[in-house]
Short mmCIF file of C-alpha atoms in Angstrom, two decimals:
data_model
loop_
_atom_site.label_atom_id
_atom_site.label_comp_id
_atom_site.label_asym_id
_atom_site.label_seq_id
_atom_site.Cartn_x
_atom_site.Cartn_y
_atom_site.Cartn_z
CA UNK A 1 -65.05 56.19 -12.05
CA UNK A 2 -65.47 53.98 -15.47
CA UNK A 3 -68.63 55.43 -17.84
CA UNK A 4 -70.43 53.07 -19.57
CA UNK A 5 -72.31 53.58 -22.38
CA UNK A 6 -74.85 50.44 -24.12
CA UNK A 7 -76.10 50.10 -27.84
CA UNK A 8 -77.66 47.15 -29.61
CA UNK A 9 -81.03 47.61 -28.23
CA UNK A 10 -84.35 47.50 -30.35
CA UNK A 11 -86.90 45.58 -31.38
CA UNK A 12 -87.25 41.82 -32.39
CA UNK A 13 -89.52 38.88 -32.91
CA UNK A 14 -89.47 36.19 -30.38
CA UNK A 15 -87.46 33.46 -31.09
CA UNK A 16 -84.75 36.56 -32.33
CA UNK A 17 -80.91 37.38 -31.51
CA UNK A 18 -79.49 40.93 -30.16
CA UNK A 19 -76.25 41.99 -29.42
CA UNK A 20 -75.78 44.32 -26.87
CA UNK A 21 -72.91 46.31 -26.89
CA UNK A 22 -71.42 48.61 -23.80
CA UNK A 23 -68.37 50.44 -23.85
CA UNK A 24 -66.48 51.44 -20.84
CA UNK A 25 -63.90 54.91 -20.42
CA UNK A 26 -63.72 57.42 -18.05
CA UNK A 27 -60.62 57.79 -15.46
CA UNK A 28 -60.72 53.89 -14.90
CA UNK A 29 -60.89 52.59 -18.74
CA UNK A 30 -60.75 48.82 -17.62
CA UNK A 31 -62.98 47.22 -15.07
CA UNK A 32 -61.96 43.33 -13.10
CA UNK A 33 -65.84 43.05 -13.15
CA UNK A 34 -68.74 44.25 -15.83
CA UNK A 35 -72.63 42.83 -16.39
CA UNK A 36 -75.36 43.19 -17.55
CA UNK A 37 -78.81 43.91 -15.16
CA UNK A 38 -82.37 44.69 -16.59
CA UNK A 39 -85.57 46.13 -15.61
CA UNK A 40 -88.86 45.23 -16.85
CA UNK A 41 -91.99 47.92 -16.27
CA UNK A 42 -92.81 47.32 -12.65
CA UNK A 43 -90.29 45.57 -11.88
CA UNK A 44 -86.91 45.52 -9.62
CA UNK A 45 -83.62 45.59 -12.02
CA UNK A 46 -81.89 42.14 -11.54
CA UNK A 47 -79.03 40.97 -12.69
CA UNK A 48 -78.73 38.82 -16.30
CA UNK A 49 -74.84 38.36 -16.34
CA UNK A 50 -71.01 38.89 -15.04
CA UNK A 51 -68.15 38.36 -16.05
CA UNK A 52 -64.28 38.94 -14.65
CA UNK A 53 -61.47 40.30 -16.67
CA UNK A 54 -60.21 36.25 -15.76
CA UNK A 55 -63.40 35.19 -17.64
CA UNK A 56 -65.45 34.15 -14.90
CA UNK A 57 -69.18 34.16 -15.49
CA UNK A 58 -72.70 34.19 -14.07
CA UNK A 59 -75.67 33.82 -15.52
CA UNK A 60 -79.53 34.19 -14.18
CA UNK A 61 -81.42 31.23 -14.33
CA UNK A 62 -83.56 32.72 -16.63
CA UNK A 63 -81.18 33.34 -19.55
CA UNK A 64 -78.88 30.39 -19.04
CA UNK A 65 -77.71 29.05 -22.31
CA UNK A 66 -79.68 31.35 -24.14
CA UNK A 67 -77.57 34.38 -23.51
CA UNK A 68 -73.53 35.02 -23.57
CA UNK A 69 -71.83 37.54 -21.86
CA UNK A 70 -68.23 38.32 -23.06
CA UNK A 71 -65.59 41.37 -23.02
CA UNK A 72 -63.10 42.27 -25.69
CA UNK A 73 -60.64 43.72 -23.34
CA UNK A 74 -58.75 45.77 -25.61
CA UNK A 75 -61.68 47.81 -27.12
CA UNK A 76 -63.12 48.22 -23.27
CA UNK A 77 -65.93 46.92 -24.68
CA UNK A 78 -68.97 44.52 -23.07
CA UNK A 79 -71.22 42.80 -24.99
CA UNK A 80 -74.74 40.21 -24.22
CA UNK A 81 -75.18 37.84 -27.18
CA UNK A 82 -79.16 37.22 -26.65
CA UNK A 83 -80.34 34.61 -28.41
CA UNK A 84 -84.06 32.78 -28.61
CA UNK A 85 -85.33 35.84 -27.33
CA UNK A 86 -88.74 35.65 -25.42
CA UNK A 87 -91.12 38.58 -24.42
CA UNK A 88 -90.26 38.12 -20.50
CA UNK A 89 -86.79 39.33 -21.82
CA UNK A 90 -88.18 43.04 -22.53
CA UNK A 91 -86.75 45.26 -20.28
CA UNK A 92 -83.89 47.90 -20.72
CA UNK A 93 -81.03 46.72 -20.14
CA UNK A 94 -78.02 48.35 -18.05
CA UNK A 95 -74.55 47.72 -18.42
CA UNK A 96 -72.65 48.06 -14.99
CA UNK A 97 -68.81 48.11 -13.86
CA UNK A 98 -67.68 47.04 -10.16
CA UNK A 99 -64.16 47.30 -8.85
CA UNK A 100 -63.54 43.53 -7.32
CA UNK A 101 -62.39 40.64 -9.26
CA UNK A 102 -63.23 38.45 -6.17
CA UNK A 103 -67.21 40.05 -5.82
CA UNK A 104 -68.60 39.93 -9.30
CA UNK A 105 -71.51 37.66 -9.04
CA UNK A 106 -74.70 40.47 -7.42
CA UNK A 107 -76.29 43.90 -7.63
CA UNK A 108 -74.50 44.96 -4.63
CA UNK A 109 -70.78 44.43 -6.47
CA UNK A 110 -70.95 46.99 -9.21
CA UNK A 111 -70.77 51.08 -8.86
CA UNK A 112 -70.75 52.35 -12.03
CA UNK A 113 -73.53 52.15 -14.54
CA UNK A 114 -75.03 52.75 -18.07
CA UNK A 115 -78.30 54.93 -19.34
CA UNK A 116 -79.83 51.79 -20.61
CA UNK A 117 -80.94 50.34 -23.71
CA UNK A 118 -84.35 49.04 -24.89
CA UNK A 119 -84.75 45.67 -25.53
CA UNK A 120 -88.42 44.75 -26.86
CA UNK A 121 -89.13 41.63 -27.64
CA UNK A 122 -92.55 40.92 -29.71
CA UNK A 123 -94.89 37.31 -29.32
#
C-alpha cells in the first residue's frame, strides 16, 4: 500500500498561486495513477485532478486551465500548481494513489490516500 503525505497548503489572497506537494512511499513507492480530490466544509470530496505515470490527465471543470497537475517520477513526488486562486477553491486538499493505469479518471479508482492539507483562499 503507497503512503502519501501533502504539503504546500496555507493561506493566500485570491487571485494567488500554491503549490501543493505530495509524496508517495510505503511498500509500493510508485503509483500508474495519483490526484488530487478536495473537500470544502459541507461538502462531498471531489476530484480536482489525475494524472498517469504515461502523463495522462484530468481536470474538473472547475479548475481547468487554472490548475496543473504533474509528477516528478523519480522523487515519488505529486504536485497541483494552483494558480488564480478563488475562495470556492478552499477546501483541504487530499492527495490519492490508485493501482490502474487504464482507470485513473474518478473517486472510485484510487485506494490509497493523504491526511490533507489546508488550502484557504481569502476575497
Amino acid at each position: 500500500q503507497v503512503q502519501l503525505v501533502e504539503s504546500g497548503g496555507g493561506s493566500v489572497q485570491a487571485g494567488g498561486s500554491l503549490r501543493l506537494s505530495c509524496a508517495a512511499s510505503g511498500y509500493t513507492y510508485t503509483s500508474p495513477c495519483m490526484g488530487w480530490f478536495r473537500q470544502a466544509p459541507g461538502k462531498e470530496r471531489e476530484k480536482v485532478a489525475t494524472v498517469t505515470n504515461f502523463g495522462a490527465t484530468t481536470y474538473a471543470d472547475s479548475v481547468k486551465g487554472r490548475f496543473t497537475v504533474s509528477k516528478d517520477t523519480a522523487k515519488n513526488t505529486l504536485y497541483l500548481q494552483m494558480n488564480s486562486l478563488k475562495p470556492e477553491d478552499t477546501a483541504m486538499y487530499y492527495c490519492a494513489a490508485g493501482p490502474r493505469l487504464w482507470a485513473c479518471r474518478d473517486f472510485g479508482d484510487f485506494a490509497s490516500w493523504g491526511q490533507g492539507t489546508q488550502v484557504t483562499v481569502s476575497s
